[in-house]
CSV table of C-alpha atoms in Angstrom, one decimal:
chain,number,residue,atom,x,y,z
A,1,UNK,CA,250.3,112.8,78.0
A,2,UNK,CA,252.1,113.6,75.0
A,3,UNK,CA,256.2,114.8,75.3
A,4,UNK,CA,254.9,118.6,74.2
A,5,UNK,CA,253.1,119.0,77.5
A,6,UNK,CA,255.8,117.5,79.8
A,7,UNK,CA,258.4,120.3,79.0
A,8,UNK,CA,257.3,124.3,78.8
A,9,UNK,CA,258.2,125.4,75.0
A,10,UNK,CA,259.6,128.9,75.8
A,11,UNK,CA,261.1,131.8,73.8
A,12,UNK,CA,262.6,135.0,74.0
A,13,UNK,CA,263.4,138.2,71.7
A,14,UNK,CA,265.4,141.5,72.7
A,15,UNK,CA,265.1,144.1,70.4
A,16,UNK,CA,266.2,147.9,70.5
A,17,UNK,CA,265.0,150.8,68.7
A,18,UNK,CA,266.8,151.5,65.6
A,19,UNK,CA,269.1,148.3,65.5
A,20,UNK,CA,268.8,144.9,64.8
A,21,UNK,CA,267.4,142.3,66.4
A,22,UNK,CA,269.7,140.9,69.0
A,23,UNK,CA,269.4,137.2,70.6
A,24,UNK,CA,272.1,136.1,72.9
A,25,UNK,CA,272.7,132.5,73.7
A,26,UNK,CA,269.4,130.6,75.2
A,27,UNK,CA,267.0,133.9,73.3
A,28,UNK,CA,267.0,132.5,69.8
A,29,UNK,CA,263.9,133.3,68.2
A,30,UNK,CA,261.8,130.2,67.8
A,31,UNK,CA,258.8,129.3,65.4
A,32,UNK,CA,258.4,126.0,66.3
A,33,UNK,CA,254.4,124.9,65.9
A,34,UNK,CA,253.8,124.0,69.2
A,35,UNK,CA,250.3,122.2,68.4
A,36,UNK,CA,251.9,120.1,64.8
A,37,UNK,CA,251.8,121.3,61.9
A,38,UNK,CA,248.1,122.3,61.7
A,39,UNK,CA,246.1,124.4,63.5
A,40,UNK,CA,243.5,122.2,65.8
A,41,UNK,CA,239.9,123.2,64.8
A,42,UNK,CA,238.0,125.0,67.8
A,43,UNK,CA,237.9,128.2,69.2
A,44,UNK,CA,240.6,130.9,70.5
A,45,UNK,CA,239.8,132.4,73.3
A,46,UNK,CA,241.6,135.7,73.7
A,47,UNK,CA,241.8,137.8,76.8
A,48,UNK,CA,242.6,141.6,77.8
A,49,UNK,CA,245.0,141.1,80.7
A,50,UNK,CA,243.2,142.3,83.9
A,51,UNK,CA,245.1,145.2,86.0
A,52,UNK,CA,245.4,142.2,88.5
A,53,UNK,CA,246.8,140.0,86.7
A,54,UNK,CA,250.0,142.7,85.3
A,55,UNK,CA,250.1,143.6,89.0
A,56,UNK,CA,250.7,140.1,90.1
A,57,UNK,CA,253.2,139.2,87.4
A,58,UNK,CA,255.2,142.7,87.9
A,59,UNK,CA,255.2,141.8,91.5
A,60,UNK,CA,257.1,138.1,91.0
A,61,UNK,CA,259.4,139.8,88.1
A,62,UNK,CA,260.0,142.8,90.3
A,63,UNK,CA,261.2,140.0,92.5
A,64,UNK,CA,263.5,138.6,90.2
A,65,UNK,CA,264.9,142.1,89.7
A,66,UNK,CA,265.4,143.5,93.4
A,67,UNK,CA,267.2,140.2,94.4
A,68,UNK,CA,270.0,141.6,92.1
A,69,UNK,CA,269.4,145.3,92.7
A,70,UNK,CA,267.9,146.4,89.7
A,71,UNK,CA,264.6,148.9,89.8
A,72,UNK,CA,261.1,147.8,89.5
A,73,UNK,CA,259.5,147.7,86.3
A,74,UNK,CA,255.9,149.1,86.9
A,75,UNK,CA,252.9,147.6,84.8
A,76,UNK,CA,251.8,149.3,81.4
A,77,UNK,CA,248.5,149.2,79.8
A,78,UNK,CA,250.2,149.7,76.6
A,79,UNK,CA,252.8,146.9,76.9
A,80,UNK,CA,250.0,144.6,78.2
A,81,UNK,CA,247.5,145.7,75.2
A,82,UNK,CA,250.5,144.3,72.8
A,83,UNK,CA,251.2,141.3,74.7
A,84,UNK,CA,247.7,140.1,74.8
A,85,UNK,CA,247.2,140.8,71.3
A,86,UNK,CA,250.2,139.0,70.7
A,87,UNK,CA,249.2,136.0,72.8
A,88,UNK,CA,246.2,136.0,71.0
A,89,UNK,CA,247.9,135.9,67.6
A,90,UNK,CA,250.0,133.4,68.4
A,91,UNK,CA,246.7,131.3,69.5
A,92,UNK,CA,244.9,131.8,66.7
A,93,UNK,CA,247.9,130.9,64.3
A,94,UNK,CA,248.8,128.1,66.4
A,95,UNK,CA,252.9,128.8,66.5
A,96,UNK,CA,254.6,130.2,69.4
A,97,UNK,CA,256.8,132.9,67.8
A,98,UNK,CA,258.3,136.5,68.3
A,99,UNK,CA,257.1,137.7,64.7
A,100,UNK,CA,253.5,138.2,64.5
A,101,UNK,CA,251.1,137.6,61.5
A,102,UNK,CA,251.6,141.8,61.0
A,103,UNK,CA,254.5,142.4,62.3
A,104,UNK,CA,258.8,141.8,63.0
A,105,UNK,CA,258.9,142.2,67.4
A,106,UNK,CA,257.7,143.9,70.0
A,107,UNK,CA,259.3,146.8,68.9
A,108,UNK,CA,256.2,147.4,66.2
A,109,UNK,CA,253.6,146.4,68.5
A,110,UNK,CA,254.2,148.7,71.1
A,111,UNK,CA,254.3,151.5,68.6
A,112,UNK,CA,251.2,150.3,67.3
A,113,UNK,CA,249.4,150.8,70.6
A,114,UNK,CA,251.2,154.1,70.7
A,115,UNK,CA,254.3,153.2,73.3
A,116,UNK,CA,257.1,154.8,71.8
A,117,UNK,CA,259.9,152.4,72.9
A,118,UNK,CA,263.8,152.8,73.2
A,119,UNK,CA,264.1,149.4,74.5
A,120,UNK,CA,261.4,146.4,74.2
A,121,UNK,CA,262.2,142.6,75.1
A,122,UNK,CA,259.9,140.0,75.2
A,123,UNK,CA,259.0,136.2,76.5
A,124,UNK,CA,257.0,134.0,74.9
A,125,UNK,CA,255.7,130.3,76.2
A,126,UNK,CA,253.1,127.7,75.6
A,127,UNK,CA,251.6,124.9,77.1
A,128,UNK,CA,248.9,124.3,79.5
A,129,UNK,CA,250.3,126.3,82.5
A,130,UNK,CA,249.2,129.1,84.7
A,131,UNK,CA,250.4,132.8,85.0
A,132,UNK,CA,252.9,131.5,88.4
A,133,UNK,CA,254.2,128.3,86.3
A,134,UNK,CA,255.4,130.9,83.3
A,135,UNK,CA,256.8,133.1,85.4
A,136,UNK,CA,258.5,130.9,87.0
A,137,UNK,CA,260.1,129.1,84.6
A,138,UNK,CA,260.9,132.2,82.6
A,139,UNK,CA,263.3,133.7,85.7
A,140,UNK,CA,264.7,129.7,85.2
A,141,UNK,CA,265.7,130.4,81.7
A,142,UNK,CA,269.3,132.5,81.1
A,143,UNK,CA,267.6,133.6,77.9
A,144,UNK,CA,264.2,134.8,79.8
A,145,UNK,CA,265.8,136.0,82.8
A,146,UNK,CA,268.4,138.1,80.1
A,147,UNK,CA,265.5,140.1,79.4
A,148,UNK,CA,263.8,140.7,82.9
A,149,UNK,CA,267.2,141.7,84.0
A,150,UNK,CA,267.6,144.4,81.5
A,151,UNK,CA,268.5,147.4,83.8
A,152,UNK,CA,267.0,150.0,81.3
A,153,UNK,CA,263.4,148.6,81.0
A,154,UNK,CA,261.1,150.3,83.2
A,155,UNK,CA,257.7,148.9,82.0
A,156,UNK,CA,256.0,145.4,81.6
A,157,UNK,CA,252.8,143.6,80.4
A,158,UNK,CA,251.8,140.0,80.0
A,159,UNK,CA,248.9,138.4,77.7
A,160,UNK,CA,247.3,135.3,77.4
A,161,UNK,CA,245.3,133.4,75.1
A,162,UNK,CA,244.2,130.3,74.7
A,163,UNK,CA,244.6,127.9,71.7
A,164,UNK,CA,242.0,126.1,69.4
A,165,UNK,CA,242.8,123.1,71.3
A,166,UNK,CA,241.2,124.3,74.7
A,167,UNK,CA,244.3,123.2,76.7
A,168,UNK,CA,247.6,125.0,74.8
A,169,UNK,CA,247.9,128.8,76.8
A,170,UNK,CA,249.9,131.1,74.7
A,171,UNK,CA,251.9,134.0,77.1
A,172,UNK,CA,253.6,136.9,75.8
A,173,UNK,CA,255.3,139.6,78.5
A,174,UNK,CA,257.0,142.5,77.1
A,175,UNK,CA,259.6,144.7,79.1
A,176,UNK,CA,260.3,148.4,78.0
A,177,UNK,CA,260.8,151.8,78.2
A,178,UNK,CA,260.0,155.2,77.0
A,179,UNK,CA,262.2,157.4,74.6
């Protein structure tokens, strides 16, 4: 098993409307390849997040936030739409990163799906884990949990895709809320 698959490549992006980009220690913005410098030939396999699957991931984040006494985020169809797009354009381009092929941050995808944000965060990860792994290890991470903990977001999705290589899952989960 190569050293890729034995630790979780994560990353995470806070962004609010109108303002820069900001990254506290632990969020830097990453574009590391995580399968080399080529994509792998094969096929992407993108999904559309099932209702079940945003309810169980807002249940574990919701987790997160009630053990320090913030408010439930409740799940979005328009922040899971992004997310899963996003996945899958991460997938497809085989780089785990926060800028997309056609766009800057979350900020831009959730308007595109016609969300129109004051606040968006987002995770990112790859490897060959599950839904419960990610999550996991994203309420591990100060940078991660930074963003769940964000006491104005009031929304959440997640997405998924798989890479050309069959075994690499690309996961995007976005956090926001309304103007």
């Amino acid at each position: 098993m190569s050293k890729y698959y034995k630790s979780l490549v994560l990353g995470a992006f806070l962004g609010f409307l109108a303002a820069p980009a900001l990254a506290d220690e632990g969020a830097r913005i990453s574009t590391k390849s995580v399968s080399g410098n080529a994509v792998r030939s094969g096929t992407v396999t993108c999904y559309q997040t099932s209702m079940r699957e945003n309810e169980a991931a807002v249940r574990a984040t919701n987790a997160t936030r009630q053990a320090r006494g913030l408010s439930p985020l409740k799940p979005n169809p328009d922040l899971a739409a992004a997310a899963a797009r996003h996945a899958c354009d991460m997938a497809k381009r085989g780089v785990m990163s926060h800028n997309g092929s056609k766009s800057k941050g979350p900020m831009q995808r959730l308007k595109k799906e016609g969300y129109r944000p004051s606040i968006a965060a987002e995770n990112i990860a790859a490897g060959p884990w599950g839904q419960d792994r990610v999550l996991v290890e994203w309420a591990r991470s100060s940078g991660h949990l930074a963003n769940i903990l964000i006491p104005q977001v009031r929304h959440y999705g997640i997405g998924k895709a798989v890479g050309a290589d069959g075994k690499t899952v690309y996961w995007a989960a976005v956090y926001s809320a309304p103007r």
